[in-house]
C-alpha positions as CSV (number, residue, x, y, z in Angstrom):
1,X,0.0,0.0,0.0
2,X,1.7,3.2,-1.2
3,X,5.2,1.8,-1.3
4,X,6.3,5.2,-2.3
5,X,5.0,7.2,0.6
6,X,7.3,9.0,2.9
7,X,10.6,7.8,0.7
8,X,13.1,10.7,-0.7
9,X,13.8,10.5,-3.9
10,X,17.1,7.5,-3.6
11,X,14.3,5.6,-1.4
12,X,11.7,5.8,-4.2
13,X,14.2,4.7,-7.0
14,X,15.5,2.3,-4.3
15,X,12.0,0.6,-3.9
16,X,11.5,1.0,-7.3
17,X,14.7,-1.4,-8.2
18,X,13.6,-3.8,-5.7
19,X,9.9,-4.2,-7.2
20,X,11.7,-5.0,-10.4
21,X,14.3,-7.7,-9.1
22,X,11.1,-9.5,-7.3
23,X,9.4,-9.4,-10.9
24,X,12.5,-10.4,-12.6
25,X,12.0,-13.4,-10.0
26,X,9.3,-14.5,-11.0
27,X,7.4,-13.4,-8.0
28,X,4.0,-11.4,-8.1
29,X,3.8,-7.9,-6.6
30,X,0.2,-5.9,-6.0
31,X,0.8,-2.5,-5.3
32,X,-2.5,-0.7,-4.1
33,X,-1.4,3.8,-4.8
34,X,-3.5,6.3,-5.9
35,X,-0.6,8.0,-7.1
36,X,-1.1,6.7,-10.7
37,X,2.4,8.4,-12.5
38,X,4.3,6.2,-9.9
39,X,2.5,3.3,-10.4
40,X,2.7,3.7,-14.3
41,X,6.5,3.6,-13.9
42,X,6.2,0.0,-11.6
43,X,3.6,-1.9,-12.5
44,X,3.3,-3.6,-15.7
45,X,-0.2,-4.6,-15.7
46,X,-3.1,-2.2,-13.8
47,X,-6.4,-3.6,-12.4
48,X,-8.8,-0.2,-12.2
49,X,-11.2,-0.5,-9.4
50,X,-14.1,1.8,-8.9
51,X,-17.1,1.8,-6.2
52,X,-15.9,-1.7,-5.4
53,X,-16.4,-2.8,-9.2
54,X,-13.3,-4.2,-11.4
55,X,-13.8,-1.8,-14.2
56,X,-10.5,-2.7,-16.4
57,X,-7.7,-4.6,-16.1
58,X,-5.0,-4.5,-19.0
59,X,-1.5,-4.5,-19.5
60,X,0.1,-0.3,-18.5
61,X,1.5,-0.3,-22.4
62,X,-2.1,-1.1,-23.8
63,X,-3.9,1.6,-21.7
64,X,-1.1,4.2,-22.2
65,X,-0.5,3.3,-25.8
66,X,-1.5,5.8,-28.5
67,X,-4.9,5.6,-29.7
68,X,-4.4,6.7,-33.2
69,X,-4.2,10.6,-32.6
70,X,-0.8,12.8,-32.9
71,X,0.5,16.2,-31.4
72,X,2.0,18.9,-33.4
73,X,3.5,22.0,-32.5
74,X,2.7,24.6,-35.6
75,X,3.8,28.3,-35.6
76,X,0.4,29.3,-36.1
77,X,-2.1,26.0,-35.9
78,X,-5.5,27.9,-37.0
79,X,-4.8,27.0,-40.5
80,X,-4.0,23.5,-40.4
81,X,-7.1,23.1,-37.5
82,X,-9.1,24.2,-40.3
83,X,-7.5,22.1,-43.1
84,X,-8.0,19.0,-40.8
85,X,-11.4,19.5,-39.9
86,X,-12.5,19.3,-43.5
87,X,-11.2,15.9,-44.3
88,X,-13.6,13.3,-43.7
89,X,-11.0,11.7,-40.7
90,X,-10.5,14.9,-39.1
91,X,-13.4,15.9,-37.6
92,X,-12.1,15.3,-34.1
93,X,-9.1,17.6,-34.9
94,X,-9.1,20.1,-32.0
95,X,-6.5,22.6,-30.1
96,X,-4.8,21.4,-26.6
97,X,-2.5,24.0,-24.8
98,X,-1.9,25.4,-28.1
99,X,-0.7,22.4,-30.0
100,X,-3.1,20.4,-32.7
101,X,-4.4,17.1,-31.8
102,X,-5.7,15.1,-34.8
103,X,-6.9,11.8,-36.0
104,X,-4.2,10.6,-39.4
105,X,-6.2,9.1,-42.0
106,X,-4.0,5.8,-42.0
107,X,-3.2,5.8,-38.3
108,X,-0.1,7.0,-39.0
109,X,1.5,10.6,-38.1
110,X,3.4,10.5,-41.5
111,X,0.3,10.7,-43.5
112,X,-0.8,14.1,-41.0
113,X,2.2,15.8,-42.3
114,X,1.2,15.1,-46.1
115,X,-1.6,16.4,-46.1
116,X,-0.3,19.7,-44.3
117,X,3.1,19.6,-46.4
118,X,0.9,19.9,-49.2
119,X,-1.1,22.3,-47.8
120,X,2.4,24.4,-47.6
121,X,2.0,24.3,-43.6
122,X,4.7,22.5,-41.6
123,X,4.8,21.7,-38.2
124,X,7.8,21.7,-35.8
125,X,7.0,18.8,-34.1
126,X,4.9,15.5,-34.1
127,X,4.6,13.0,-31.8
128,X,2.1,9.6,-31.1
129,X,-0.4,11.1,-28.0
130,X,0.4,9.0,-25.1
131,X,-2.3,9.4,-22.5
132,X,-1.4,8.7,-18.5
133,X,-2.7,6.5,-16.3
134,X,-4.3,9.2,-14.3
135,X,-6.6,10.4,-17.4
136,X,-7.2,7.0,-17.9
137,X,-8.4,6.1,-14.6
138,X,-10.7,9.6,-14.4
139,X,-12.4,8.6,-18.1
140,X,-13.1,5.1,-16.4
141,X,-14.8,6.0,-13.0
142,X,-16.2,9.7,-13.9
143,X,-19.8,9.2,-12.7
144,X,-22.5,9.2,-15.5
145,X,-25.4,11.4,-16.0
146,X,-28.1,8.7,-16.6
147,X,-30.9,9.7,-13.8
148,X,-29.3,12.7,-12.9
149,X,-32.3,15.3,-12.2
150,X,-32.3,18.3,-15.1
């Protein structure tokens, strides 16, 4: 339960090492923490429990994987926003702290920066979205609004 807690940093990376070895051995290790980046750095599968409920349990690489969107950094990414939002793939195309996140139309970011290239915009940067465990567990327990009064 929180093996973490109360450790300086050399205790953390310390614990950290030793979690490995008794993996490396073979040996099982449940770690119960609601602090999710440390536990994404540990654990290599991730049961999600909610209200008592098993709601997921995967492997950390298939939750945190990309899902088929990319990040670019543009000077200016109104244009290219635009540009994306008219192709029939890019409809979920939207702005996130000022960068671009977008759909490809193959899945892969290559074919993003074809269709800007020959648009004649060109981004800085591009990179596979990773999400975190911590947006991961909040989109799989946020409360619904079925029955909630209007």
């Amino acid at each position: 339960d929180e093996p973490a807690n109360g450790l300086d940093p050399a205790g953390i990376v310390e614990m950290r090492d030793l979690l490995r070895q008794l993996a490396a051995m073979g040996k099982t290790v449940f770690i119960s923490s609601h602090v999710l980046a440390e536990v994404q750095q540990i654990c290599d599968r991730i049961a999600i429990v909610n209200l008592g409920e098993l709601v997921r349990l995967a492997p950390v690489a298939e939750l945190v994987g990309g899902q088929g969107e990319f990040v670019l950094s543009l000077p200016d990414p109104a244009p290219a926003l635009a540009l994306l939002r008219e192709q029939s793939w890019g409809g979920s195309a939207r702005l996130e702290d000022g960068r671009l996140v977008t759909p490809s139309p193959t899945g892969r970011g290559r074919d993003v920066v074809r269709v800007l290239a020959q648009a004649g915009i060109w981004a800085d940067t591009i990179d596979e979205r990773q999400r975190n465990l911590e947006e991961i567990f909040l989109s799989l327990t946020a409360p619904t609004t079925a029955g909630a009064a209007s």
